[in-house]
Coordinates of C-alpha atoms and ligand atoms in Angstrom, one line a residue:
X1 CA -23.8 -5.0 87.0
X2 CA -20.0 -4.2 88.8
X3 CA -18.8 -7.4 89.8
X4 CA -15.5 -8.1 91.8
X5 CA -13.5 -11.5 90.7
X6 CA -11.4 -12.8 93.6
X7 CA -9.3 -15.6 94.2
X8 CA -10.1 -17.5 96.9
X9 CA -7.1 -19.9 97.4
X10 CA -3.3 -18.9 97.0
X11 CA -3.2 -17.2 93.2
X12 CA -3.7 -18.9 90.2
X13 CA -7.3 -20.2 90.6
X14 CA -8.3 -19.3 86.7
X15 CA -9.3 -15.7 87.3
X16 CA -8.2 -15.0 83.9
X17 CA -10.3 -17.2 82.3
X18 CA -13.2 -16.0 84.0
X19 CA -12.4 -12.5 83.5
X20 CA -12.6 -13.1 79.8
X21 CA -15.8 -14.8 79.8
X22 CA -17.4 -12.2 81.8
X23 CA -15.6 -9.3 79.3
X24 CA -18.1 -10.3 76.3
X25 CA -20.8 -8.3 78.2
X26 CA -19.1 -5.9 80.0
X27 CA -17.8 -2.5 79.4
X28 CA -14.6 -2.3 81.5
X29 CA -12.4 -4.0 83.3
X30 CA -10.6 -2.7 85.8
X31 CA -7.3 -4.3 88.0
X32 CA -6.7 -2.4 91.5
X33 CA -3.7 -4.1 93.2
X34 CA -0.8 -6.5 92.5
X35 CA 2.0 -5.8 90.0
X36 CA 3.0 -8.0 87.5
X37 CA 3.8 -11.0 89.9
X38 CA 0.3 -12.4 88.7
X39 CA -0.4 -14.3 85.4
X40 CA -3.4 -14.7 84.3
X41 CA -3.6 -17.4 81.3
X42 CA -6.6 -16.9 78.8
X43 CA -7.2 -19.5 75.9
X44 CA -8.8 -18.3 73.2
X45 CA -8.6 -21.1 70.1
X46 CA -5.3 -22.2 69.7
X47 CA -3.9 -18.9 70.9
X48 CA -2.5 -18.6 74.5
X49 CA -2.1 -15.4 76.4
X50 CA -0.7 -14.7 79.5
X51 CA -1.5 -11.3 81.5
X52 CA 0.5 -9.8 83.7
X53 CA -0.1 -6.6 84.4
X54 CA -2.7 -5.6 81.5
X55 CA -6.5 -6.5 82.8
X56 CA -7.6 -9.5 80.9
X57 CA -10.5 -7.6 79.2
X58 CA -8.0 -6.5 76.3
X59 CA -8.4 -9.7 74.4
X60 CA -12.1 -8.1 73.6
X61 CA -12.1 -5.7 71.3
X62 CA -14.0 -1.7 72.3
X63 CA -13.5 -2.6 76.1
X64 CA -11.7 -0.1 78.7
X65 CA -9.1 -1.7 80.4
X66 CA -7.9 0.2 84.0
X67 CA -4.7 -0.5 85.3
X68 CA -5.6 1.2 88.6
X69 CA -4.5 3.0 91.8
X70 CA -3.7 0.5 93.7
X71 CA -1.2 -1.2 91.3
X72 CA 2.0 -1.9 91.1
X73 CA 3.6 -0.9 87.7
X74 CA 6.8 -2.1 86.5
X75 CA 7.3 0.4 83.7
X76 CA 9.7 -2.3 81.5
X77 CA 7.4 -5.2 82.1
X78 CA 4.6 -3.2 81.2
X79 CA 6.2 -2.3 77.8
X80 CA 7.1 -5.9 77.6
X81 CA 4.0 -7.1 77.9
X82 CA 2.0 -4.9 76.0
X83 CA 5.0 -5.5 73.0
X84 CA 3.8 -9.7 72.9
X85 CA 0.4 -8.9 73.0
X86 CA 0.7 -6.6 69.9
X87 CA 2.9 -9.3 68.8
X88 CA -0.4 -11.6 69.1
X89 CA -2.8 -9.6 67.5
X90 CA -3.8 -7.5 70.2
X91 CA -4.7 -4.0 69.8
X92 CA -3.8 -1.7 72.4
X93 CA -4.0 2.3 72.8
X94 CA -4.4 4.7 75.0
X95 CA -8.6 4.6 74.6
X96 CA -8.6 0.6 75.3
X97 CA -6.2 0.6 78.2
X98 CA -5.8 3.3 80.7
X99 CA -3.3 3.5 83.5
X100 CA -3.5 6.0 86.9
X101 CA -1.3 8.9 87.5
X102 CA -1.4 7.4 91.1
X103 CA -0.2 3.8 90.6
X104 CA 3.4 3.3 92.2
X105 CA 6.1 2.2 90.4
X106 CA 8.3 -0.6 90.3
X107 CA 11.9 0.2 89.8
X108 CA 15.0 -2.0 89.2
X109 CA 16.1 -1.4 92.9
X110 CA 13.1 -2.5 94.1
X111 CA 13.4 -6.1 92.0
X112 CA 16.8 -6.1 93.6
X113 CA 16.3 -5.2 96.8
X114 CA 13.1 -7.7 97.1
X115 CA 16.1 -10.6 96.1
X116 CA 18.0 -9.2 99.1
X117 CA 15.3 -9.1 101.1
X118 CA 14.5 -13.1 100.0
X119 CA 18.5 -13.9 100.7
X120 CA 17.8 -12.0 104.4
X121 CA 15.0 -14.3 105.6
X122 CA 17.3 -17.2 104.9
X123 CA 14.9 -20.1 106.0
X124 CA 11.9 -18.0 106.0
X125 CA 12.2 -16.9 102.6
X126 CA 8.6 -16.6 101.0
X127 CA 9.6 -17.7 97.6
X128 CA 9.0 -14.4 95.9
X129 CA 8.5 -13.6 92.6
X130 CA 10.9 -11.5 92.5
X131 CA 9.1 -8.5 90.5
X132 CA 9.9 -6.0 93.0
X133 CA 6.8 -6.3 94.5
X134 CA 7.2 -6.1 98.5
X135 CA 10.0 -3.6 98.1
X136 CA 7.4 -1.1 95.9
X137 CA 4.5 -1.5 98.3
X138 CA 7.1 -0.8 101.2
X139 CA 8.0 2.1 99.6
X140 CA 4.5 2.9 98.8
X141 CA 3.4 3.0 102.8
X142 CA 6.6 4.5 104.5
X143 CA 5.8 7.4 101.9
X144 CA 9.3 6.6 99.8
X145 CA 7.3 5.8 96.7
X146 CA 7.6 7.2 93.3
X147 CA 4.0 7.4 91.4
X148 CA 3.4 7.1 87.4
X149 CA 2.5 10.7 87.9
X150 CA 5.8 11.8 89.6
X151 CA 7.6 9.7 86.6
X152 CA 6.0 11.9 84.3
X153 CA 8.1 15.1 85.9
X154 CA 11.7 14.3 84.8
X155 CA 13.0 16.6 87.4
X156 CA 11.0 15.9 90.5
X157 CA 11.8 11.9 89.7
X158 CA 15.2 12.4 89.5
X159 CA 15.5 14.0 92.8
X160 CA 12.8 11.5 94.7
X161 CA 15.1 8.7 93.1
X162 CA 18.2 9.9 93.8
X163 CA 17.2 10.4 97.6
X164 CA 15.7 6.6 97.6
X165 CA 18.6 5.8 96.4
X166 CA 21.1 6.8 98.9
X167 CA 19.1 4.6 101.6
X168 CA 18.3 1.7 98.9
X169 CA 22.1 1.1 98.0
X170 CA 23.2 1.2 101.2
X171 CA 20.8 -1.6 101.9
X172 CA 22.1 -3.5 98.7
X173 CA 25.4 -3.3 99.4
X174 CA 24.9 -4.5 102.6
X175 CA 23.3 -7.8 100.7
X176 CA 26.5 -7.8 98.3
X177 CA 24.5 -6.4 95.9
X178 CA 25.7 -3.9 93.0
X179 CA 24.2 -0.3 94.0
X180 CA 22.4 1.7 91.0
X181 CA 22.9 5.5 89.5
X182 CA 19.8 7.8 89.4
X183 CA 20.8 8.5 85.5
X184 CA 21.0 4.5 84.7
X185 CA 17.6 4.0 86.7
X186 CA 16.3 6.8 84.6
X187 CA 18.1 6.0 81.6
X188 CA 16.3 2.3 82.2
X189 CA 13.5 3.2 82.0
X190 CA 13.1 6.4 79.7
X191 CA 11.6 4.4 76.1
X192 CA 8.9 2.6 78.8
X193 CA 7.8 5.5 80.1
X194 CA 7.5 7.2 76.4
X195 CA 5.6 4.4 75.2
X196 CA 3.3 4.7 78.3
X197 CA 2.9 8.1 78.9
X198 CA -0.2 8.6 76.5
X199 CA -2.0 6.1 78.4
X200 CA -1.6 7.7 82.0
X201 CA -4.6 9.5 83.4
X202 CA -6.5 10.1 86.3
X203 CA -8.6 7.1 86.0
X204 CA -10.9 7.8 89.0
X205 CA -13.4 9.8 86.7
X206 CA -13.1 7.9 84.0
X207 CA -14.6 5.1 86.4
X208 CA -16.9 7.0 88.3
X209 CA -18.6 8.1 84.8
X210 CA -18.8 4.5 83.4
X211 CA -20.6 3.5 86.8
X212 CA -23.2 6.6 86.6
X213 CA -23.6 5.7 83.1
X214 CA -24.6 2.3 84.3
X215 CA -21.8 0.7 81.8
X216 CA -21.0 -2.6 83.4
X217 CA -17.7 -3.1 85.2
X218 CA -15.5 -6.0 86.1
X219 CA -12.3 -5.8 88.5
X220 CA -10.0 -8.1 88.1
X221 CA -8.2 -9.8 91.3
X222 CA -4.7 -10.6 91.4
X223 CA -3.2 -13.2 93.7
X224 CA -5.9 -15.2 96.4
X225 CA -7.3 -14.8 99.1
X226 CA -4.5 -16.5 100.9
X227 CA -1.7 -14.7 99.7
X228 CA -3.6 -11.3 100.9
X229 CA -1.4 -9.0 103.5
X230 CA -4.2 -9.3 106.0
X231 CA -6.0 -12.5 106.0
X232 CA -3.1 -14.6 104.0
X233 CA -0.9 -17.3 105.4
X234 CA 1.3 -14.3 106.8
X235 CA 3.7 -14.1 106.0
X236 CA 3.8 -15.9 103.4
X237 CA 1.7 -13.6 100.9
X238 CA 2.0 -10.9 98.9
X239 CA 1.9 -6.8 99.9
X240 CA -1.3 -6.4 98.6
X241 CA -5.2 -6.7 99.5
X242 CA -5.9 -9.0 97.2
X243 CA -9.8 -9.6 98.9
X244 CA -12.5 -8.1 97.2
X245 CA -12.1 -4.7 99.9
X246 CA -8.8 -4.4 97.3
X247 CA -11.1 -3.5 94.6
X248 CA -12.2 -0.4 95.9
X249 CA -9.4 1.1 97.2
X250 CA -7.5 0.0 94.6
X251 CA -9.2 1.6 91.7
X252 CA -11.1 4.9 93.8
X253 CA -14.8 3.6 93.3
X254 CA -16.8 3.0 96.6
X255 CA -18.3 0.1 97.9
X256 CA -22.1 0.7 97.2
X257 CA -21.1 0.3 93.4
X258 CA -19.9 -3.0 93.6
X259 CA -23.0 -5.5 92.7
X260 CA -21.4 -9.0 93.5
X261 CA -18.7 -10.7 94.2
X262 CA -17.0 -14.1 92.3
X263 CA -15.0 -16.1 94.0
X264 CA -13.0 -18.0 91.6
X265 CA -11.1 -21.1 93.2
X266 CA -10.1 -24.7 91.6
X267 CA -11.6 -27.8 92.5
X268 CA -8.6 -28.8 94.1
X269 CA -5.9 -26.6 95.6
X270 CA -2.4 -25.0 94.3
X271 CA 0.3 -22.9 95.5
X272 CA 3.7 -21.5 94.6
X273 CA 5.9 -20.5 96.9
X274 CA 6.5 -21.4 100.4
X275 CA 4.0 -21.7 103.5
X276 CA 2.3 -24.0 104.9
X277 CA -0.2 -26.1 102.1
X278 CA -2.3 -28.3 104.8
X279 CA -4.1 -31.1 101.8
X280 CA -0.9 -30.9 100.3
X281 CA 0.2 -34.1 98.5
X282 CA 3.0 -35.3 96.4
X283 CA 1.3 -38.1 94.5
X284 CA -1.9 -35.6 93.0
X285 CA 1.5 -33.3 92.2
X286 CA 3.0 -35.9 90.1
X287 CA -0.2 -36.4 88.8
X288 CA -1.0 -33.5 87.9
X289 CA 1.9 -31.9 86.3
X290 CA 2.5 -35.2 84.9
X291 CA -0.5 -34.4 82.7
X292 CA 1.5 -31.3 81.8
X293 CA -0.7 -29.0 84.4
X294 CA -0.2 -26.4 87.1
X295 CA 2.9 -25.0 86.1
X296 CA 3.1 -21.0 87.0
X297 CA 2.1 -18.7 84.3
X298 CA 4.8 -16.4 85.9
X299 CA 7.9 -18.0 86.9
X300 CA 7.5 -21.6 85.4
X301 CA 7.5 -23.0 88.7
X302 CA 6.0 -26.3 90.0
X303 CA 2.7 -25.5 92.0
X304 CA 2.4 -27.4 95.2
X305 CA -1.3 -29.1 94.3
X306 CA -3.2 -30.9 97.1
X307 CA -7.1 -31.8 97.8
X308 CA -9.6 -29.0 98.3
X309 CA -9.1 -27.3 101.2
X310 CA -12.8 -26.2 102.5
X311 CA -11.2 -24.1 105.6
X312 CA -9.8 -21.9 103.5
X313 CA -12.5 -21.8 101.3
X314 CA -14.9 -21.0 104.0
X315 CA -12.9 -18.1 105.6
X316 CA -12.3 -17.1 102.0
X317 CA -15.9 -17.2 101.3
X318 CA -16.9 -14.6 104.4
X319 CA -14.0 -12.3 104.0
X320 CA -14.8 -11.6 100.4
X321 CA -18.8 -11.6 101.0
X322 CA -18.5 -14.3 97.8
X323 CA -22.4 -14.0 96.0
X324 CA -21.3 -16.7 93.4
X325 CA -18.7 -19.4 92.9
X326 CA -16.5 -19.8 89.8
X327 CA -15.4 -23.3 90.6
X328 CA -12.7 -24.2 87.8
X329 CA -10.0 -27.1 86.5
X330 CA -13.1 -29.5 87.8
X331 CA -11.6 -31.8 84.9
X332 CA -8.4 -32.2 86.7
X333 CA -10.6 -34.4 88.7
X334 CA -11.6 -36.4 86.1
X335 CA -9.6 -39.8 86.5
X336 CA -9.0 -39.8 90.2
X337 CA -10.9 -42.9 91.9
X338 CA -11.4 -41.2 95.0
X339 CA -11.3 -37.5 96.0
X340 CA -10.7 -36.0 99.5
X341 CA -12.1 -32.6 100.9
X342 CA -10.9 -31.3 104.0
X343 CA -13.4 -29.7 106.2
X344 CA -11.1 -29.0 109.3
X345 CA -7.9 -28.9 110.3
X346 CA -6.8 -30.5 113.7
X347 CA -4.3 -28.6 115.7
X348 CA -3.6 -30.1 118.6
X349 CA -6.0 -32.4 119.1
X350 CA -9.0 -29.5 118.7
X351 CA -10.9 -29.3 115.4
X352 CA -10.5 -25.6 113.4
X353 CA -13.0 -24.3 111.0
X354 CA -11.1 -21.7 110.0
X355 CA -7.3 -21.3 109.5
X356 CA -5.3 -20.0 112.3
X357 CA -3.4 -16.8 112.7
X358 CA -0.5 -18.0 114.7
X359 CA 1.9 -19.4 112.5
X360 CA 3.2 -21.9 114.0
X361 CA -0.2 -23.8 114.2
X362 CA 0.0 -24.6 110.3
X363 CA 2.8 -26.5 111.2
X364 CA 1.0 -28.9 113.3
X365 CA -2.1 -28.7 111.3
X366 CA -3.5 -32.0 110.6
X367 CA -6.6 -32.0 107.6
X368 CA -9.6 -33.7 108.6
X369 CA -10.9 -35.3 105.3
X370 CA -14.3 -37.0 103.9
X371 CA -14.2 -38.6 100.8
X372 CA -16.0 -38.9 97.9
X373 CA -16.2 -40.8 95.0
X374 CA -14.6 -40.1 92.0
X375 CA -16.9 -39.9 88.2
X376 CA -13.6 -41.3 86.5
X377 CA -15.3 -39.8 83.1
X378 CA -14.1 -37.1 80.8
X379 CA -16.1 -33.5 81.9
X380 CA -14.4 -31.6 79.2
X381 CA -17.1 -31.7 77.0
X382 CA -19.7 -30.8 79.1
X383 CA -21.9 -27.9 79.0
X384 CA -24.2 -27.7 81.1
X385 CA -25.0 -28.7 84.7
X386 CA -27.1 -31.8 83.6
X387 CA -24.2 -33.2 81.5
X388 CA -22.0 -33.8 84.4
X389 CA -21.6 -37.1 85.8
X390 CA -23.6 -37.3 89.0
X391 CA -20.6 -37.3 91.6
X392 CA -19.2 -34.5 90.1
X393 CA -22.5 -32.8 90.5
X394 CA -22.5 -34.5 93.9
X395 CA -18.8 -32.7 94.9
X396 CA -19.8 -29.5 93.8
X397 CA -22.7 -29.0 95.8
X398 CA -20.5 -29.6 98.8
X399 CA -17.8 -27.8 97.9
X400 CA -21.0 -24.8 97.5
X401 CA -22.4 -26.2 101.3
X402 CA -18.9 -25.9 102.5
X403 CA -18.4 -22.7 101.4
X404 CA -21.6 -21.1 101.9
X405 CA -21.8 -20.1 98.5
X406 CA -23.3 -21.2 95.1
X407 CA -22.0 -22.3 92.5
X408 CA -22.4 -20.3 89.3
X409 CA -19.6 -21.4 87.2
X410 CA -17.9 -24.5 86.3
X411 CA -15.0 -24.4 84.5
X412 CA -13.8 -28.0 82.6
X413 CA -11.1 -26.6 80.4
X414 CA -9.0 -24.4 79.6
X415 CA -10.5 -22.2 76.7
X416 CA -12.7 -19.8 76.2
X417 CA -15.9 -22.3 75.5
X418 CA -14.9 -24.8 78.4
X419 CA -17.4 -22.9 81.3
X420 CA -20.5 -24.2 82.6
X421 CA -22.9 -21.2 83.4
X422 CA -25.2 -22.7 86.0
Ligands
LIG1 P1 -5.1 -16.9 87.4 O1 -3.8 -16.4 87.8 O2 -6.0 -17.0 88.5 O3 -5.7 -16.2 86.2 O4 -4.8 -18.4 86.9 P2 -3.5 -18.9 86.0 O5 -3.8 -18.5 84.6 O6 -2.3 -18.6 86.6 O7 -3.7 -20.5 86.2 C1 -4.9 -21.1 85.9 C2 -4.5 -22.3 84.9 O8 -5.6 -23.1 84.8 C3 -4.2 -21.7 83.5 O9 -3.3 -22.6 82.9 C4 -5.6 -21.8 82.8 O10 -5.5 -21.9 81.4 C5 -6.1 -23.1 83.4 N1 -7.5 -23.2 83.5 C6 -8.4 -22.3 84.0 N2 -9.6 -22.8 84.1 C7 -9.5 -24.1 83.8 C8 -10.4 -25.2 83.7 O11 -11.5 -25.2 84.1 N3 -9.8 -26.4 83.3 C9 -8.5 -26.5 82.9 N4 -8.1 -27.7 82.5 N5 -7.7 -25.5 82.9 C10 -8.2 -24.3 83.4
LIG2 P1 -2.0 -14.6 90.2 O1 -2.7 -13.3 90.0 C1 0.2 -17.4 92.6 C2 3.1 -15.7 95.5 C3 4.5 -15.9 95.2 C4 5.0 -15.9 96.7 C5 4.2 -14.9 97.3 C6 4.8 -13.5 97.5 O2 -1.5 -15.2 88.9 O3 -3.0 -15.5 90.9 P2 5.4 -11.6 95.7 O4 6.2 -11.7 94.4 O5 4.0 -11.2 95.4 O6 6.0 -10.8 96.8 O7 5.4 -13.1 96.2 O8 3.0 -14.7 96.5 N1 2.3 -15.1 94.3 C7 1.5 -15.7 93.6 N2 1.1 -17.0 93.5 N3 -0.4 -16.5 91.8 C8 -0.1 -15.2 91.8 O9 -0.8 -14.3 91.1 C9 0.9 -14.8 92.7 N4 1.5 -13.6 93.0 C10 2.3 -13.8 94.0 O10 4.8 -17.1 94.6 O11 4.7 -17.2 97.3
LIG3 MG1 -1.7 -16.9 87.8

C-alpha cells in the first residue's frame, strides 16, 4: 500500500504526526519536494522532534528514509539536523536514510539572495522562511542549479559556483548585501558534504525495487496545499508542488504506484506568513496560542489561526484526489462554545465555492459561515469514534461532506497515541 500524505491547508496541518503513525507498518518513507522550510513535530513520550529535512519515518527503527529528487537540500542544515537527532537517540546511516544524486542544493547565496529578494517586494513580501528556498528552485528551473551529484565533483562545482556567482553577487550587491567567494562557499560547506556523501545515491531504483517488491511506501508532503506554486494563494506560496502530483515527480516513481492519497488538514485553519487568511480571527489566535499552541516548528513564529475554511478544503480535496482525511488538533476545539465553518466566500456580492485566482479577490473575500455547536468537553482521551462527544462527531462529518472526503483519522493530541483510526 503507497500512500501519499498531503497538506491540505497552508503547512503545518500535523503531517508529521501522521507520518509517524503510518511508519509502524510501512517500509519507506520517502519526501519529494520542499527543503528544510518545513517542520514537522512528532511526539513520541516525552520526547519532541522536529523534522526538517529528514522524512519523519526515521524515528522507527529498520525503515528507509528517501530524501528525494525533488528536494531541496541545504547541505549545513542537513548536517544540523541529523547532528540533534543523533543527539536524541536517533540512529542514522547511510542504509536508514538515503539522499538523490539529483536533489538541488541550497547554498548560502541562495539564503541570502531569498532575504534580498523578501527586502525587493517591499509590501508584497511573502514572509519567507528564509532557507533559501525560492532562490534554489529558481536556480533549479532557469538551469543555474548545482545538484548533490555535481557537489560530489570538487572541480565541476567549483566552476558551476563560481559562474553563479558572478550573476548572484551582482544581484546582492545591488540589495546591499555582502557578495560571497567560490572557496568560502566551498569551504562552508566541505565537513557537510563529507558527512553526507555516503548517503547520496541514485534513489530512483532503490524506490522502484521496494515498489515491485510490494514493500509499502509512504511520501511525505511538505508545506499545503495552499502554499503550492500552482494552486496556492500565489504568490504567496512556496516554489514547490507540494500536491500530491509532487510526489511523483519528486521522488521518480509513476503515478499508477501510488494507492491513496491522505489529506491531512486541522480542524481549524493556520498560516504563517503573509496572504490573504479569509476565517482569520484574532480572538481564536489569542486563544489558541494562549494555550501555548500553533507556534511554527520552523521559525517560532505566531501562526495566523482562524475557523475552518471548507473552500479551501474542497479545492484542496479535488486537486490532491484526497481518498481519506486525517483531520487533526480536533482538541483545540474543545472549549469553544460555538464553532464556525465557512462554506463560501462572497466576493462581490456573488457566492464562490472555490478560492479565486485573481489576487485581488482575496482581498474583498467575505466568508460565509454556519455554525455549530461546540461539545465544550475534553477529546484528548478519546480513542475511538464512539468516544467523541456527539457534536464533535456531528462537525466532522461536515467537515467530510464539505470536503468530499472521509474521514479516516482523528487526531486529539499531540503524541504518538492521541489518533483516532476510524
Ligand atoms: P506539519 O508541518 O504538518 O508536520 O505540522 P507541524 O508539526 O508544523 O505542526 C503541527 C502541530 O500540531 C505540532 O505542534 C504537532 O505536535 C501538533 N499536533 C499534531 N496533531 C495534533 C493533534 O491532533 N492535537 C494536538 N493538540 N496537537 C497536534
Ligand atoms: P510544513 O512542511 C507552513 C510558508 C512560509 C511563507 C511561504 C514561502 O512544516 O507544513 P518559503 O520559505 O517556502 O519560500 O516561504 O511558505 N511555508 C510554510 N508554512 N508550513 C511549512 O512547512 C512551510 N514552508 C513554507 O511561511 O509564507
Ligand atoms: Mg510544520
Amino acid at each position: 500500500m503507497n500512500t501519499i500524505v498531503n497538506g491540505l491547508q497552508w503547512g503545518d496541518e500535523g503531517k508529521g504526526k501522521i507520518v509517524d503513525y503510518l511508519t509502524e507498518d510501512a517500509d519507506v518513507v520517502v519526501r519529494g519536494q520542499g527543503g528544510n522550510n518545513a517542520g514537522h513535530t512528532v511526539i513520541v513520550g516525552t520526547s519532541k522532534y522536529i523534522l526538517h529535512l529528514v522524512p519523519s519515518g526515521i524515528l522507527w527503527e529498520r525503515k528507509q528514509n528517501v530524501i528525494g529528487n525533488g528536494v531541496v537540500l541545504d547541505p549545513i542544515g542537513l548536517v544540523r539536523e541529523i547532528e540533534t537527532l543523533e543527539d536524541q537517540g536517533v540512529t542514522i546511516t547511510p542504509e536508514n536514510l538515503l539522499i538523490s544524486d539529483r536533489a538541488h542544493v541550497v547554498l548560502p547565496y541562495h539564503c541570502d539572495l531569498d532575504a534580498a529578494q523578501e527586502q525587493a517586494r517591499g509590501k508584497f513580501s511573502i514572509g519567507t522562511t528564509r532557507r533559501g528556498i525560492g532562490p534554489a528552485y529558481s536556480d533549479k528551473a532557469t538551469r543555474n542549479g548545482l545538484r548533490m551529484a555535481d557537489l560530489l565533483n570538487p572541480e565541476l562545482a567549483r566552476d558551476l559556483i563560481s559562474v553563479r556567482l558572478e550573476d548572484a553577487n551582482f544581484t546582492l550587491k545591488r540589495h546591499g548585501m555582502t557578495s560571497h567567494e567560490t572557496a568560502e562557499v566551498l569551504g562552508s560547506i566541505e565537513s557537510a558534504l563529507d558527512r553526507l556523501r555516503p548517503h547520496v545515491t541514485n534513489t530512483i531504483p532503490t524506490l522502484h525495487k521496494a515498489w515491485k517488491g510490494g514493500k509499502s511506501i509512504v511520501f511525505e508532503g511538505a508545506q499545503g496545499t495552499f502554499l503550492d506554486i500552482d494552486f496556492g494563494t500565489y504568490p504567496f506560496v512556496t516554489s514547490s508542488n507540494t500536491t500530491s502530483g509532487g510526489a511523483c515527480t519528486g521522488s521518480g516513481l509513476p503515478p499508477i504506484a501510488i494507492d491513496r492519497v491522505i489529506g491531512v488538514c486541522k480542524a481549524y485553519t493556520t498560516r504563517v506568513g503573509e496572504g490573504a487568511h479569509i476565517t482569520e480571527s484574532q480572538e481564536f489566535s489569542d486563544y489558541l496560542h494562549g494555550m501555548g499552541r500553533e507556534f511554527g516548528a520552523t521559525t517560532g513564529r505566531k501562526r495566523r489561526c482562524g475557523w475552518l475554511d471548507c473552500v479551501l478544503l474542497r479545492f484542496a480535496s479535488m486537486v490532491n484526489g484526497v481518498t481519506d482525511l486525517a483531520v487533526t488538533n480536533l482538541d483545540g476545539l474543545d472549549q469553544r462554545d460555538d464553532i464556525k465553518i465557512c462554506t463560501a466566500y462572497e466576493i462581490d456580492g456573488v457566492q464562490h465555492s472555490f478560492p479565486p485566482a485573481q489576487r485581488d479577490a482575496w482581498n474583498h473575500a467575505v466568508p460565509v459561515y454556519e455554525t455549530h455547536p461546540g461539545w465544550k468537553s475534553d477529546t484528548s482521551g478519546c480513542r475511538s469514534w464512539d468516544d467523541l462527544p456527539p457534536e464533535a462527531q456531528a462537525y466532522l462529518t461536515r467537515l467530510s461532506e464539505l470536503a468530499d472526503a472521509p474521514v479516516k483519522y482523528v487526531g486529539i493530541g499531540p503524541d504518538r497515541e492521541q489518533t483516532i483510526l476510524l
